[in-house]
Coordinates of C-alpha atoms and ligand atoms in Angstrom, one line a residue:
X1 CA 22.8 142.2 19.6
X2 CA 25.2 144.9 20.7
X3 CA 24.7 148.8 22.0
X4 CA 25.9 151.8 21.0
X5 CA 25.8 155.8 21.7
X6 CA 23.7 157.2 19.1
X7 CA 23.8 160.8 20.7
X8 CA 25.8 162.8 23.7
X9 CA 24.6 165.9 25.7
X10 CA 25.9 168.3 28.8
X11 CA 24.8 171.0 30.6
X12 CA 26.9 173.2 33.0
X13 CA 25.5 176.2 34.9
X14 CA 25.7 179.4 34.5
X15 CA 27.9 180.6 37.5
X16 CA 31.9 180.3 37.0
X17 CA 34.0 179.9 40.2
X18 CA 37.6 180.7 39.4
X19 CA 40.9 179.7 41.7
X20 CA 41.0 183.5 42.0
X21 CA 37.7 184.2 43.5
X22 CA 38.2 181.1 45.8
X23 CA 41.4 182.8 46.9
X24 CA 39.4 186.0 48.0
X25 CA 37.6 183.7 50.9
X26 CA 39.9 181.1 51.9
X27 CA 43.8 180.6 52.5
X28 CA 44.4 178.8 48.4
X29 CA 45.8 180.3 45.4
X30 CA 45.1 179.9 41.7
X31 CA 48.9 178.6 41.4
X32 CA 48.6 176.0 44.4
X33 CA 45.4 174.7 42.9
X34 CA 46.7 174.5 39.3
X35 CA 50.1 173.1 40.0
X36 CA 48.6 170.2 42.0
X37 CA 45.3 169.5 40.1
X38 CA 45.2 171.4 37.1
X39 CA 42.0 172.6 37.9
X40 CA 41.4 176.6 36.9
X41 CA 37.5 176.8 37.3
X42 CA 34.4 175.2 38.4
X43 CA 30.9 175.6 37.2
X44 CA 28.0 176.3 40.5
X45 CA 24.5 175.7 40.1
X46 CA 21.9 178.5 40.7
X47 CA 20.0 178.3 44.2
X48 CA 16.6 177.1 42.1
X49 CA 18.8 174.4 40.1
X50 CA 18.5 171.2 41.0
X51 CA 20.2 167.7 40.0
X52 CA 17.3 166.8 37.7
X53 CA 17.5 170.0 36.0
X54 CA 20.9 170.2 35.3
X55 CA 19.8 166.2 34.2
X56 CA 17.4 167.5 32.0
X57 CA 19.1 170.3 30.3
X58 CA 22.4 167.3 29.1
X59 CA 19.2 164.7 28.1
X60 CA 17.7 167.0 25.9
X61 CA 20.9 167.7 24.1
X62 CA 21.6 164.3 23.6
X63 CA 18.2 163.2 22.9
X64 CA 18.4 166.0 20.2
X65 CA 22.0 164.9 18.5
X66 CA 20.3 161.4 18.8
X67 CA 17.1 162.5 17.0
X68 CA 15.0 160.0 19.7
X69 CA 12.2 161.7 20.6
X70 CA 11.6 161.6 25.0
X71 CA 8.2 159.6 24.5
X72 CA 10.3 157.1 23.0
X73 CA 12.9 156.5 25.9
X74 CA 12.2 153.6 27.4
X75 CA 14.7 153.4 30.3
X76 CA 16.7 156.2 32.3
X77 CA 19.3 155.1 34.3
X78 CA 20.4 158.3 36.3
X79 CA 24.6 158.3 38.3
X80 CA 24.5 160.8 41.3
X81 CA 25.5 161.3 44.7
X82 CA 23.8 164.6 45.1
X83 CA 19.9 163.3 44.2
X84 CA 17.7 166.1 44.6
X85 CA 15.7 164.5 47.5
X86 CA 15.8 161.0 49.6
X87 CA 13.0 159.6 47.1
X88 CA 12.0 159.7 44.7
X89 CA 15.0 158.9 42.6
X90 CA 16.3 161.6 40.3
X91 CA 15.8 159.5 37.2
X92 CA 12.0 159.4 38.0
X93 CA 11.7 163.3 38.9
X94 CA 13.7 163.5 35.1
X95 CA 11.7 161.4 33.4
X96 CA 8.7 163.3 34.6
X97 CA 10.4 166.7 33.4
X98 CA 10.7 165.3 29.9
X99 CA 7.9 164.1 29.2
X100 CA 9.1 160.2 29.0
X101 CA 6.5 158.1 31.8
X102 CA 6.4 154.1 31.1
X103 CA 9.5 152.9 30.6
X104 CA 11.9 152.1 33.7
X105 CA 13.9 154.7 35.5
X106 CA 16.1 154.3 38.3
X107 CA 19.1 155.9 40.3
X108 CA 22.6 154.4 40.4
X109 CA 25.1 155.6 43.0
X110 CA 28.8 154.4 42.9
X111 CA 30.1 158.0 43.5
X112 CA 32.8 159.3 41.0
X113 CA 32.1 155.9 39.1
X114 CA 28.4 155.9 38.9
X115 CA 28.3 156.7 34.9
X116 CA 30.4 153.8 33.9
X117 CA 27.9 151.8 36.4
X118 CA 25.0 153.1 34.7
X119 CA 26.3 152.8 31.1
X120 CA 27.3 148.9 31.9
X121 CA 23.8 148.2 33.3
X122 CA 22.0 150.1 30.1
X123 CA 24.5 148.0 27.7
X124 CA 23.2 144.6 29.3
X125 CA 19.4 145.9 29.2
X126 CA 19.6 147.1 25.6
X127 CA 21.7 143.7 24.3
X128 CA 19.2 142.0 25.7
X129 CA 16.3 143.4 24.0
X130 CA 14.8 145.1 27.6
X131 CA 15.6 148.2 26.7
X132 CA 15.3 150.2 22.9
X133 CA 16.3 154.0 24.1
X134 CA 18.3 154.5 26.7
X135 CA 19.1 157.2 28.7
X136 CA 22.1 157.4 30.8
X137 CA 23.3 160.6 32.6
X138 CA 25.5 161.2 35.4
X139 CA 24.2 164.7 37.2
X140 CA 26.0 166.3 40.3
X141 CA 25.4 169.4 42.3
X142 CA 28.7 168.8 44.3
X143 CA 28.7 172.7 45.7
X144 CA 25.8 171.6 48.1
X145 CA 27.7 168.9 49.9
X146 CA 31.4 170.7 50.3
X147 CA 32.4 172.5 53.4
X148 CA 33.5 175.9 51.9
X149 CA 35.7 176.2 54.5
X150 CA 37.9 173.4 54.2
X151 CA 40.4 173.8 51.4
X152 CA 41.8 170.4 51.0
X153 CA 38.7 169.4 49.5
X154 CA 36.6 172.3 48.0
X155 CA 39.1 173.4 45.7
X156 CA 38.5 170.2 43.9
X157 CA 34.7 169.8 42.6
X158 CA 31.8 171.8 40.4
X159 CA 28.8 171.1 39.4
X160 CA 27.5 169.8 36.1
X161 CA 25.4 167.1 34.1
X162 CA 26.4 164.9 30.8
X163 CA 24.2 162.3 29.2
X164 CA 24.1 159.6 26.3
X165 CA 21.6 157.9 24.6
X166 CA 22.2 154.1 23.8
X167 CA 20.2 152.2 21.1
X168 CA 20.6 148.5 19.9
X169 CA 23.0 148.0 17.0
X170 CA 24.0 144.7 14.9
X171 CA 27.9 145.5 15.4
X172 CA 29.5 146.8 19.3
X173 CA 29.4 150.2 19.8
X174 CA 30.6 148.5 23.1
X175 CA 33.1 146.3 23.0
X176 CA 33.5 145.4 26.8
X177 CA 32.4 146.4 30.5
X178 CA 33.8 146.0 33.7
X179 CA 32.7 146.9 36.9
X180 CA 34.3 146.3 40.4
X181 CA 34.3 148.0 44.5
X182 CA 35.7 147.0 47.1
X183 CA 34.2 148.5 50.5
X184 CA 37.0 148.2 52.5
X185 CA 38.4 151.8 51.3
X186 CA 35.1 153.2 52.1
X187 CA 36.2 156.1 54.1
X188 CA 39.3 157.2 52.2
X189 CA 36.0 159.4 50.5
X190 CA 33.3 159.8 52.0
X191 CA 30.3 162.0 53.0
X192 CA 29.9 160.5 56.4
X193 CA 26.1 161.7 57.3
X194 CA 22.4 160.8 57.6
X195 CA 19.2 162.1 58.0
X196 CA 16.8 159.7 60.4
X197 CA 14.1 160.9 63.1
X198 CA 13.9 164.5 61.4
X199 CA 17.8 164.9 62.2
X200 CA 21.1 165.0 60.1
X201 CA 23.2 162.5 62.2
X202 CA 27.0 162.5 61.3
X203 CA 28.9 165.0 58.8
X204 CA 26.7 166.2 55.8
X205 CA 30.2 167.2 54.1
X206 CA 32.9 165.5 52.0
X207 CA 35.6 164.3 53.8
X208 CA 38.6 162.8 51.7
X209 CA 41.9 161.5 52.6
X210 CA 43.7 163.0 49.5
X211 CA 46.5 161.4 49.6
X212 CA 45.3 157.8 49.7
X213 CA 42.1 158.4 47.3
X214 CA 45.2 160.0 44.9
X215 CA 47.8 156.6 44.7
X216 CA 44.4 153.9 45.0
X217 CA 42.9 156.6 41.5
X218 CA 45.9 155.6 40.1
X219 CA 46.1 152.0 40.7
X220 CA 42.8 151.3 39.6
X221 CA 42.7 153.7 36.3
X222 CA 45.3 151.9 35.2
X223 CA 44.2 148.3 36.1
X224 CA 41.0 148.8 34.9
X225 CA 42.1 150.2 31.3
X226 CA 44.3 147.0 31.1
X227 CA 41.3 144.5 32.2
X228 CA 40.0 146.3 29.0
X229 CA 42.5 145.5 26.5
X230 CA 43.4 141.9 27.6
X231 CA 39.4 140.9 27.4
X232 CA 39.7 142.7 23.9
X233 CA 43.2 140.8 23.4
X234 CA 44.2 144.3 22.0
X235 CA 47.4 146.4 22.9
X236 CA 46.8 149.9 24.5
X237 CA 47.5 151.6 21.0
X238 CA 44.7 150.7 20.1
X239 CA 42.7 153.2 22.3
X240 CA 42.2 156.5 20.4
X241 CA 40.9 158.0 22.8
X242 CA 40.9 157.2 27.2
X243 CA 38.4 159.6 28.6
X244 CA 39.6 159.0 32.5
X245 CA 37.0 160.3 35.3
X246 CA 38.1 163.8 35.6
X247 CA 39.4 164.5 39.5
X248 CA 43.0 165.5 39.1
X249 CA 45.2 166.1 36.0
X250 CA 47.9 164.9 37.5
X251 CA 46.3 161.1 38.3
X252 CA 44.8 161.1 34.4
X253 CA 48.6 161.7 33.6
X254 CA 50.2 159.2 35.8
X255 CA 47.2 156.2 34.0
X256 CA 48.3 157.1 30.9
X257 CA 51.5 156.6 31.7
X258 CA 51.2 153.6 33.2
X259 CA 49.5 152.5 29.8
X260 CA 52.0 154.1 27.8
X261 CA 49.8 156.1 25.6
X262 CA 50.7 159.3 24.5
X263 CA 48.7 162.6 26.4
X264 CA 47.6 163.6 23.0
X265 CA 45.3 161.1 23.2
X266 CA 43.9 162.0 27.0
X267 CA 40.4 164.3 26.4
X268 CA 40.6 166.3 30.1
X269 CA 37.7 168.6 30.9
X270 CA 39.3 169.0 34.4
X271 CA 40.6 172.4 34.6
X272 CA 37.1 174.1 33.0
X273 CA 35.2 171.8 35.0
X274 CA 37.0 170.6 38.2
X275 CA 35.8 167.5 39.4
X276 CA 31.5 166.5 38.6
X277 CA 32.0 163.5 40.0
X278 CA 29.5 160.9 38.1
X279 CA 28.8 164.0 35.2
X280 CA 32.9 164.0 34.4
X281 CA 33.0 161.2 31.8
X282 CA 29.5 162.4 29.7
X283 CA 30.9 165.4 30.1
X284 CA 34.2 165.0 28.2
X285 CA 32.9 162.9 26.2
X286 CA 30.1 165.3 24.7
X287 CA 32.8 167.9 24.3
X288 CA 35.4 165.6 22.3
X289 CA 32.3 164.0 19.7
X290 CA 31.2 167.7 19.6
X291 CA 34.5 169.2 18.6
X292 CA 35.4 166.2 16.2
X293 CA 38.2 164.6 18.1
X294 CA 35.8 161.4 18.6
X295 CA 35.6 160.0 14.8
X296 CA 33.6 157.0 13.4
X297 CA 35.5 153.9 13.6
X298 CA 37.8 155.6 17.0
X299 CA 38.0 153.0 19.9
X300 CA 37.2 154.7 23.2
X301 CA 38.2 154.0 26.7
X302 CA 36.3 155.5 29.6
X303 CA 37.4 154.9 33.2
X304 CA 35.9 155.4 36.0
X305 CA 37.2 155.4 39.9
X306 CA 35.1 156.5 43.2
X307 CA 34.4 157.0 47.2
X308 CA 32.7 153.2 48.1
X309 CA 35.2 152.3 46.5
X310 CA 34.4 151.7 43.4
X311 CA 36.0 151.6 39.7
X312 CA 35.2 150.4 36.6
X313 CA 35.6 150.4 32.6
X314 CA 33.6 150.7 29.0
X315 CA 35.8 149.8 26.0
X316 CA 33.5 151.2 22.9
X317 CA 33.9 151.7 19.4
X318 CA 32.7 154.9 17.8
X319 CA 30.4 154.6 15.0
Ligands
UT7_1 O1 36.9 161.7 42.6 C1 38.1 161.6 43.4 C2 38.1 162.8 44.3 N1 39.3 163.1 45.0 C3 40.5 163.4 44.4 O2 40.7 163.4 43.2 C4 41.6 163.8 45.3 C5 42.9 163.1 45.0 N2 43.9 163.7 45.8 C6 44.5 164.9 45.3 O3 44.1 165.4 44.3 C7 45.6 165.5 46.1 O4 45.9 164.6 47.1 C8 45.3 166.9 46.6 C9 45.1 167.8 45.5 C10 44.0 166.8 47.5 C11 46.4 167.4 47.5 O5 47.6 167.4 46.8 P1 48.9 166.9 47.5 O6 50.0 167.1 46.5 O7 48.7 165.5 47.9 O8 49.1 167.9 48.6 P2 49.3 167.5 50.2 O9 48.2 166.7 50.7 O10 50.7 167.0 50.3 O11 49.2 169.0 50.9 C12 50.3 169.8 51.0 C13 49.9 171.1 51.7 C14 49.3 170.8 53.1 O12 49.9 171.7 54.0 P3 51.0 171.3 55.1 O13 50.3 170.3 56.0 O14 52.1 170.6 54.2 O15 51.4 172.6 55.7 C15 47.8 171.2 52.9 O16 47.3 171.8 54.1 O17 48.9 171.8 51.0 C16 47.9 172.3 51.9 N3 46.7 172.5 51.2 C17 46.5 173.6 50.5 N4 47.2 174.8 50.3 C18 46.7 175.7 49.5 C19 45.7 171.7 51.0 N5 44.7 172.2 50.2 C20 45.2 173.5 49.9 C21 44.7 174.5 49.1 N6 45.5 175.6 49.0 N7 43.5 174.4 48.5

């Protein structure tokens, strides 16, 4: 038994952010932010949104390309860092918004990672017959936890939600997963707060050392596409497509690169979207299956690097 995605779905909000319109309230331009992360917009979410809508809005589009109808998901596996309270998870306030009670639903939070996380635990649940429909979204409202002020790091990030929907299959769909973290980088990124006795204790910001989060992106991107390949004993022209997570133009060049593949076969959301953390990957890859890039038989790389720090791979085949 194997998985694969049998629909995609995103959801931005309404409200556009440009580099210019930053530049009206703090000391950035459009050319500084372009020229060092290719970034030209950001999407904001509305005051009322919260995570699980923007959640729900990218699940119904994929349940609808997927044709599964939400009574007959049987497993949400929700990647965010911005849930929309303490508890109950986001995947359970979701599931209740569509419509889908029973089945499991849970949150998973590796940060900038957390959808290659999620998708790697719904592969193992569906392969092994737990799980029939799955539902896998990475959802971020990012805006709520930046310090407006501080333009090293709120330049960087937007808001936004991107979902798949993974059924069993008799051939892979995905080929391979791999997940790693290693703790020890925890506060290269960070959001270095807490809420206990009725009182946030710490920084309720992001805080990021940009240079170091930038070279250990790299590293891993890289590493991680290769620990793909060599379980798959194929060469990296055999990826179609890498869909890296979405932080910085210039890191998603430098991995492929490193992996020697041409950028015609990069997809990069990044300077509509900035940075949306766990939504990035869904994201860009509901707008490349959407705009026909993605086509049947097309392997597909995504990549995925975060604050804990965490990284990790799926290698998929498009079907
Ligand atoms: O999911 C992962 C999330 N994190 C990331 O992806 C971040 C990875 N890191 C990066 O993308 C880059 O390190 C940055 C874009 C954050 C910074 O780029 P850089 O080429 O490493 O610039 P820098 O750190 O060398 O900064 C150069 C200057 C500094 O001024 P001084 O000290 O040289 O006078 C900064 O204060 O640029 C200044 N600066 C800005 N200037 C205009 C920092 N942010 C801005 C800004 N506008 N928004």
């Amino acid at each position: 038994m194997h998985s694969r995605i049998v629909g995609t779905g995103g959801y931005l909000p309404a409200q556009v952010l440009t580099n210019a319109e930053l530049a009206l309230r703090i000391d950035t331009s459009d050319e500084w932010v372009q020229s060092r992360t290719g970034i030209r917009q950001r999407y904001i979410a509305a005051p009322q949104e919260q995570t699980s809508d923007l959640a729900l809005a990218a699940s119904r589009h994929a349940l609808a390309a997927a044709g599964v109808a939400p009574a007959d998901v049987d497993l949400i596996i929700l990647a965010t860092t911005t849930p929309d309270m303490i508890f109950p998870s986001t995947a359970c306030i979701l599931q209740a918004k569509l419509g889908a009670s029973g089945g499991a639903a849970f949150d998973v939070q590796a940060v900038c990672s957390g959808f290659v996380y999620a998708l790697a635990l719904a592969d193992l649940m569906v392969k092994s017959g737990a799980a029939r429909n799955a539902l896998v979204v990475g959802a971020e409202i990012y805006s709520r936890i930046l310090d407006w002020n501080d333009r090293g790091t709120c330049v960087l990030f937007g808001d936004g939600a991107g979902a798949v929907v993974l059924a069993p299959s008799e051939t892979p769909g995905i080929m391979s997963t791999h997940l790693h973290a290693d703790g020890r980088y925890r506060d290269i990124l960070s959001v270095p707060g807490g809420v206990a006795n009725g009182e946030i204790h710490g920084t309720p910001f992001l805080h990021m050392d940009g240079g170091a989060v930038f070279k250990f992106a790299v590293k891993v991107l890289a590493e991680v596409a290769q620990e793909a390949l060599t379980a798959n004993d194929l060469p990296s022209s055999a990826i179609d497509w890498l869909i890296p997570h979405q932080a910085n133009i210039r890191i998603m060049d430098a991995t492929m690169k490193k992996l020697a593949l041409p950028m015609e076969r990069m997809v990069s959301t990044v300077a509509e979207h900035a940075n949306t953390s766990a939504a990035s990957i869904p994201l860009a890859l509901d707008i490349a299956v959407r705009d026909g890039r993605i086509q049947a038989g097309d392997r597909v790389m995504l990549a995925g690097v975060g604050g804990g720090f965490t990284w990790g791979s799926v290698f998929l085949r498009w079907q």
